[in-house]
CSV table of C-alpha atoms in Angstrom, one decimal:
chain,number,residue,atom,x,y,z
A,24,ALA,CA,2.2,6.8,14.6
A,25,SER,CA,-1.6,6.8,14.9
A,26,LYS,CA,-1.8,3.2,13.6
A,27,PRO,CA,-0.7,0.3,15.9
A,28,ILE,CA,1.1,-1.6,13.1
A,29,THR,CA,3.2,1.3,11.9
A,30,LEU,CA,3.7,2.6,15.4
A,31,LYS,CA,5.4,-0.7,16.3
A,32,MET,CA,7.6,-0.4,13.2
A,33,LEU,CA,8.6,3.1,14.1
A,34,LEU,CA,9.5,2.0,17.7
A,35,ASP,CA,11.4,-1.1,16.6
A,36,THR,CA,13.4,0.9,13.9
A,37,PHE,CA,14.3,3.7,16.3
A,38,GLN,CA,15.3,1.2,19.0
A,39,ARG,CA,17.7,-0.5,16.6
A,40,GLU,CA,19.0,2.5,14.6
A,41,GLY,CA,18.5,5.5,16.8
A,42,ASP,CA,16.6,7.3,14.0
A,43,LEU,CA,13.3,7.2,12.1
A,44,PRO,CA,12.8,6.2,8.4
A,45,GLY,CA,12.5,9.1,6.0
A,46,SER,CA,9.4,7.7,4.2
A,47,VAL,CA,6.5,5.2,4.6
A,48,LEU,CA,8.2,3.1,1.9
A,49,GLU,CA,11.4,2.9,3.9
A,50,LEU,CA,9.5,2.3,7.1
A,51,TYR,CA,7.7,-0.8,5.7
A,52,GLU,CA,10.9,-2.1,4.1
A,53,LYS,CA,12.7,-2.0,7.4
A,54,GLY,CA,9.7,-3.1,9.5
A,55,CYS,CA,9.1,-6.2,7.4
A,56,THR,CA,12.8,-7.1,7.6
A,57,ILE,CA,12.7,-6.8,11.4
A,58,LEU,CA,9.5,-9.0,11.5
A,59,CYS,CA,11.4,-11.6,9.5
A,60,GLU,CA,14.0,-12.0,12.2
A,61,GLU,CA,13.8,-14.9,14.7
A,62,GLN,CA,11.5,-13.5,17.5
A,63,ASN,CA,11.8,-16.5,19.9
A,64,GLU,CA,14.5,-15.8,22.6
A,65,SER,CA,15.0,-19.5,23.5
A,66,ARG,CA,15.5,-20.4,19.8
A,67,ARG,CA,17.9,-17.6,19.3
A,68,ALA,CA,19.9,-18.6,22.4
A,69,ALA,CA,20.1,-22.2,21.0
A,70,HIS,CA,21.2,-20.8,17.6
A,71,ARG,CA,18.1,-22.4,16.1
A,72,ILE,CA,17.4,-19.5,13.8
A,73,GLY,CA,16.6,-21.4,10.6
A,74,ASN,CA,18.4,-21.6,7.3
A,75,LEU,CA,17.4,-18.2,5.8
A,76,ASN,CA,18.5,-14.8,6.9
A,77,PRO,CA,15.8,-12.0,7.3
A,78,ARG,CA,16.2,-10.6,3.8
A,79,GLU,CA,15.9,-14.0,2.2
A,80,ARG,CA,12.7,-14.6,4.2
A,81,VAL,CA,11.4,-11.2,2.9
A,82,ALA,CA,12.1,-12.4,-0.7
A,83,VAL,CA,10.0,-15.6,0.0
A,84,ALA,CA,7.3,-13.5,1.6
A,85,THR,CA,6.9,-11.3,-1.4
A,86,ARG,CA,6.0,-14.3,-3.5
A,87,ILE,CA,3.4,-15.4,-0.9
A,88,ALA,CA,2.0,-11.9,-0.9
A,89,ALA,CA,1.7,-11.8,-4.7
A,90,VAL,CA,-0.2,-15.0,-4.7
A,91,THR,CA,-2.5,-14.2,-1.8
A,92,GLN,CA,-3.3,-10.6,-3.1
A,93,PHE,CA,-3.6,-11.1,-6.8
A,94,ALA,CA,-5.3,-14.6,-6.5
A,95,ASN,CA,-7.6,-13.3,-3.7
A,96,ARG,CA,-6.6,-16.1,-1.2
A,97,PHE,CA,-7.4,-15.7,2.5
A,98,ALA,CA,-4.7,-17.9,4.0
A,99,ILE,CA,-1.9,-20.4,3.4
A,100,TRP,CA,-2.8,-24.1,4.0
A,101,THR,CA,0.0,-25.9,5.7
A,102,GLY,CA,-1.7,-29.3,6.1
A,103,THR,CA,-1.9,-32.1,3.6
A,104,GLU,CA,-4.1,-32.0,0.6
A,105,ALA,CA,-5.8,-35.2,1.8
A,106,GLN,CA,-7.2,-33.2,4.7
A,107,GLY,CA,-9.1,-31.0,2.2
A,108,VAL,CA,-7.8,-27.6,1.2
A,109,PRO,CA,-10.3,-24.8,1.8
A,110,PRO,CA,-11.2,-23.1,-1.6
A,111,GLU,CA,-10.1,-19.7,-0.2
A,112,ASP,CA,-6.6,-20.9,0.8
A,113,VAL,CA,-3.4,-21.6,-1.2
A,114,PRO,CA,-1.5,-24.8,-0.2
A,115,VAL,CA,2.2,-24.5,0.5
A,116,ALA,CA,3.0,-26.8,-2.5
A,117,GLU,CA,1.6,-24.2,-4.9
A,118,LEU,CA,4.1,-21.6,-3.6
A,119,THR,CA,7.2,-23.6,-4.1
A,120,GLY,CA,9.5,-24.0,-7.1
A,121,GLY,CA,12.1,-21.7,-8.8
A,122,ASN,CA,14.0,-18.9,-7.0
A,123,GLU,CA,13.6,-15.4,-5.6
A,124,THR,CA,16.4,-12.8,-5.3
A,125,ALA,CA,17.7,-11.4,-2.0
A,126,GLU,CA,21.5,-10.7,-1.7
A,127,GLN,CA,21.7,-13.9,-3.6
A,128,SER,CA,19.3,-16.4,-5.3
A,129,VAL,CA,17.0,-18.1,-2.8
A,130,LYS,CA,15.5,-21.5,-3.7
A,131,ILE,CA,11.9,-21.6,-2.8
A,132,THR,CA,11.5,-25.0,-1.2
A,133,HIS,CA,8.8,-26.4,1.1
A,134,ASP,CA,11.0,-25.7,4.1
A,135,ALA,CA,11.8,-22.2,3.0
A,136,VAL,CA,8.1,-21.3,2.7
A,137,LEU,CA,7.3,-22.9,6.2
A,138,GLU,CA,10.3,-21.0,7.7
A,139,THR,CA,9.0,-17.7,6.3
A,140,LEU,CA,5.4,-18.5,7.5
A,141,GLY,CA,6.9,-18.9,11.0
A,142,THR,CA,8.0,-15.2,11.2
A,143,GLY,CA,6.2,-12.2,12.6
A,144,LEU,CA,4.7,-11.4,9.2
A,145,PHE,CA,2.1,-14.2,9.7
A,146,SER,CA,-0.4,-15.3,12.4
A,147,SER,CA,-2.7,-18.3,12.8
A,148,ARG,CA,-6.0,-18.5,11.0
A,149,GLY,CA,-7.0,-21.8,12.6
A,150,GLN,CA,-5.7,-25.3,12.5
A,151,GLU,CA,-3.2,-25.8,9.6
A,152,ARG,CA,-3.8,-22.3,8.3
A,153,LEU,CA,-1.7,-19.1,8.5
A,154,GLY,CA,-2.5,-15.6,7.2
A,155,TRP,CA,-0.9,-12.2,7.2
A,156,PHE,CA,-0.4,-10.6,10.5
A,157,HIS,CA,-1.8,-7.4,9.0
A,158,GLN,CA,-3.3,-6.7,5.6
A,159,THR,CA,-1.0,-3.7,4.9
A,160,LEU,CA,2.0,-6.0,5.1
A,161,ALA,CA,0.6,-8.2,2.4
A,162,GLU,CA,-0.2,-5.2,0.2
A,163,PHE,CA,3.3,-3.7,0.5
A,164,MET,CA,5.0,-7.0,-0.1
A,165,ALA,CA,2.8,-7.8,-3.2
A,166,ALA,CA,3.8,-4.5,-4.7
A,167,LYS,CA,7.5,-5.1,-3.8
A,168,TYR,CA,7.3,-8.5,-5.7
A,169,CYS,CA,6.2,-6.6,-8.9
A,170,ILE,CA,8.9,-4.0,-8.5
A,171,VAL,CA,11.7,-6.5,-7.8
A,172,HIS,CA,10.7,-8.6,-10.8
A,173,GLU,CA,10.4,-5.5,-13.0
A,174,LEU,CA,7.0,-6.6,-14.3
A,175,PRO,CA,6.2,-4.7,-17.5
A,176,ILE,CA,3.4,-2.1,-17.3
A,177,GLN,CA,1.1,-4.2,-19.4
A,178,GLN,CA,1.3,-7.1,-16.9
A,179,ILE,CA,0.8,-4.8,-14.0
A,180,ARG,CA,-2.3,-3.3,-15.7
A,181,SER,CA,-3.7,-6.9,-16.1
A,182,LEU,CA,-3.2,-7.5,-12.4
A,183,ILE,CA,-4.8,-4.3,-10.9
A,184,PHE,CA,-7.4,-3.1,-13.5
A,185,HIS,CA,-10.8,-4.6,-14.1
A,186,PRO,CA,-10.7,-6.4,-17.5
A,187,ARG,CA,-13.9,-4.6,-18.8
A,188,ARG,CA,-13.6,-1.3,-17.0
A,189,HIS,CA,-10.5,0.9,-16.6
A,190,ARG,CA,-11.0,0.9,-12.8
A,191,VAL,CA,-8.8,-0.6,-10.1
A,192,ILE,CA,-10.1,-3.9,-8.7
A,193,PRO,CA,-11.3,-3.0,-5.2
A,194,GLN,CA,-9.4,-5.9,-3.5
A,195,VAL,CA,-6.0,-4.6,-4.8
A,196,ARG,CA,-6.5,-0.9,-4.4
A,197,GLU,CA,-3.8,-0.6,-1.8
A,198,VAL,CA,-1.4,-2.7,-3.8
A,199,ALA,CA,-2.1,-0.4,-6.7
A,200,SER,CA,-1.3,2.6,-4.5
A,201,TRP,CA,2.1,1.2,-3.5
A,202,LEU,CA,2.9,0.4,-7.1
A,203,ALA,CA,1.9,3.8,-8.4
A,204,LEU,CA,4.1,5.5,-5.8
A,205,GLN,CA,7.1,3.8,-7.5
A,206,ASN,CA,5.9,3.9,-11.1
A,207,LYS,CA,5.3,7.2,-12.8
A,208,GLU,CA,3.3,5.8,-15.8
A,209,LEU,CA,1.0,3.9,-13.5
A,210,PHE,CA,0.6,6.9,-11.2
A,211,ALA,CA,-0.6,9.1,-14.2
A,212,GLU,CA,-3.1,6.4,-15.3
A,213,ILE,CA,-4.7,6.0,-11.9
A,214,ALA,CA,-4.8,9.7,-11.3
A,215,GLU,CA,-6.7,10.3,-14.5
A,216,ASP,CA,-9.5,7.8,-13.8
A,217,GLU,CA,-9.6,7.0,-10.1
A,218,PRO,CA,-7.4,9.5,-8.2
A,219,GLU,CA,-8.8,8.7,-4.7
A,220,VAL,CA,-7.0,5.3,-5.0
A,221,LEU,CA,-3.7,7.2,-4.6
A,222,LEU,CA,-4.5,8.4,-1.2
A,223,GLY,CA,-4.0,5.0,0.4
A,224,SER,CA,-1.5,3.9,2.9
A,225,PRO,CA,1.6,5.0,1.0
A,226,ALA,CA,0.3,8.6,0.4
A,227,ALA,CA,2.5,10.1,3.1
A,228,SER,CA,5.5,9.3,0.8
A,229,LEU,CA,4.2,11.1,-2.3
A,230,SER,CA,6.5,13.7,-3.7
A,231,ASN,CA,5.5,17.4,-3.9
A,232,GLU,CA,5.0,17.0,-7.7
A,233,GLN,CA,2.9,13.9,-7.2
A,234,ARG,CA,0.7,15.8,-4.6
A,235,ARG,CA,0.2,18.7,-7.1
A,236,ILE,CA,-0.8,16.3,-9.9
A,237,LEU,CA,-3.1,14.3,-7.6
A,238,THR,CA,-4.8,17.5,-6.3
A,239,ASP,CA,-5.5,18.6,-9.9
A,240,ALA,CA,-6.9,15.1,-10.7
A,241,LEU,CA,-9.2,15.1,-7.7
A,242,LEU,CA,-10.5,18.6,-8.6
A,243,ARG,CA,-11.2,17.5,-12.2
A,244,SER,CA,-13.0,14.4,-10.8
A,245,CYS,CA,-15.2,16.8,-8.9
A,246,ASP,CA,-15.9,18.8,-12.0
A,247,LYS,CA,-17.2,15.6,-13.6
A,248,SER,CA,-19.5,15.0,-10.6
A,249,ASP,CA,-17.4,12.0,-9.6
A,250,VAL,CA,-17.2,13.5,-6.1
A,251,LEU,CA,-20.1,11.2,-5.2
A,252,HIS,CA,-17.6,8.3,-5.5
A,253,ILE,CA,-15.0,10.0,-3.4
A,254,GLN,CA,-14.9,8.7,0.1
A,255,HIS,CA,-15.4,11.3,2.9
A,256,ASN,CA,-12.7,9.7,5.0
A,257,LEU,CA,-9.8,10.3,2.6
A,258,ALA,CA,-6.5,11.4,4.1
A,259,LEU,CA,-6.5,14.8,2.4
A,260,ARG,CA,-3.7,16.0,4.6
A,261,HIS,CA,-1.4,14.1,2.4
A,262,LEU,CA,-2.1,16.6,-0.5
A,263,ALA,CA,-0.1,19.3,1.3
A,264,HIS,CA,2.7,20.8,-0.8
A,265,PRO,CA,4.4,24.2,-1.0
A,266,SER,CA,2.2,25.7,-3.8
A,267,LEU,CA,-1.1,24.1,-2.6
A,268,ALA,CA,-2.6,27.5,-1.4
A,269,GLU,CA,-2.0,29.0,-4.9
A,270,GLN,CA,-3.4,25.9,-6.5
A,271,LEU,CA,-6.6,26.1,-4.5
A,272,GLU,CA,-7.2,29.9,-4.3
A,273,SER,CA,-8.3,30.1,-7.9
A,274,VAL,CA,-10.7,27.3,-7.4
A,275,ILE,CA,-12.5,28.5,-4.4
A,276,SER,CA,-12.8,32.1,-5.7
A,277,ASN,CA,-14.1,31.1,-9.1
A,278,ARG,CA,-18.0,31.0,-9.1
A,279,ALA,CA,-18.0,29.4,-12.5
A,280,ARG,CA,-16.6,26.2,-11.0
A,281,PHE,CA,-19.1,23.6,-9.7
A,282,TRP,CA,-20.0,24.1,-6.1
A,283,THR,CA,-19.0,20.5,-5.3
A,284,THR,CA,-15.5,21.3,-6.6
A,285,ARG,CA,-15.2,24.4,-4.5
A,286,TYR,CA,-16.5,22.6,-1.5
A,287,PHE,CA,-13.9,19.8,-2.0
A,288,ALA,CA,-11.2,22.4,-2.3
A,289,ILE,CA,-12.3,23.9,1.0
A,290,ARG,CA,-12.1,20.5,2.6
A,291,VAL,CA,-8.5,20.2,1.4
A,292,ILE,CA,-7.7,23.7,2.8
A,293,ARG,CA,-9.1,22.7,6.2
A,294,ASP,CA,-7.4,19.3,6.4
A,295,CYS,CA,-4.0,20.7,5.2
A,296,ALA,CA,-4.4,23.7,7.6
A,297,ILE,CA,-3.7,26.4,5.0
A,298,ASN,CA,-4.2,29.5,7.1
A,299,SER,CA,-3.1,31.9,4.4
A,300,LEU,CA,-6.5,31.5,2.7
A,301,GLY,CA,-8.5,32.6,5.7
A,302,ARG,CA,-9.5,35.9,4.1
A,303,GLN,CA,-10.8,34.2,0.9
A,304,LEU,CA,-12.8,31.8,3.0
A,305,LEU,CA,-14.3,34.6,5.0
A,306,ASP,CA,-15.4,36.4,1.8
A,307,ILE,CA,-17.1,33.2,0.6
A,308,ALA,CA,-18.9,32.8,4.0
A,309,LEU,CA,-20.1,36.4,4.0
C-alpha cells in the first residue's frame, strides 16, 4: 500500500470483489487483468470494447513483456518502418505471429497487439511509441510468460544469468525474483550466489520456508564478506518468519562469527521488530 502502483491495484480489487488478494502474486494477476479492461466510458457505452477480452489481452501483453525485458527494449514502435524505428524500440510487426493461450488460443495479429497496447498497461513514450505504464508490470508479465510457456530451467538460466558469470543480469533482476518465487530450483540457485536478488518486489509473497532459506543464504554471504555488495535499502522485513528469532540468536551471540554478519543479523532483528531478543542485544551493547 506504500507504493502508488500497487495501492491502486489494492483499491481496484477491493472495490470489485470486496476483499484483498492473499499475496503479491495474486495482486498483480488481478491488477493486470483489471488494467486490460476497457477504461474509456464512452467506448464502453457504445459497446466498442475491442475483439479481445481482458484475459486474452493479458496473454498478448505477456509476449510483449518477454520481448521488452529480455531483449532490453525501451518501447514499442507503432509507426511504419519507413519512418525509422529507434534502435531501442521493437516494432509491432516483430511481436506478431503464432498464438498465445488464455481461456483459448489467441492469434497474435497486428490488431491484437495494437488493442493490447491501448490498455492501461501502457502509456505514451512520444509520437508512435508506447511503453509500459510501470516497470513492475513488465517484470511480472515477463515472468508470467515464462511460467505459462513452461520454459525449461536451462532456457530460463540463459535468459537471466550472465553468460560468463553466474550472476543475474542487472536489467532482469526483478524478473528473476518473480520467477524464483514460483520455481524452487531457480530459487535455490539464486539464493546460493546472489540472495539479495530475492528481496525484490515479490518478496512479500515468500513462504516461511523460503524466508528461512533466504536468511541463511544472506548470512553466509556476509560470512564471505559479500556484505559490501548487499544494498542497504533491502526490504529485510520480508525475512520475518516464526522461527527467525531462534535462527538469529545463535548468530548475534557467537563472537566467532564475522562482525559484519552479526551486524547484518541485528539489522534483520530491527527491521522485523523481533522484541524477544532485546536482552541479547542489551548484553552486546554493554
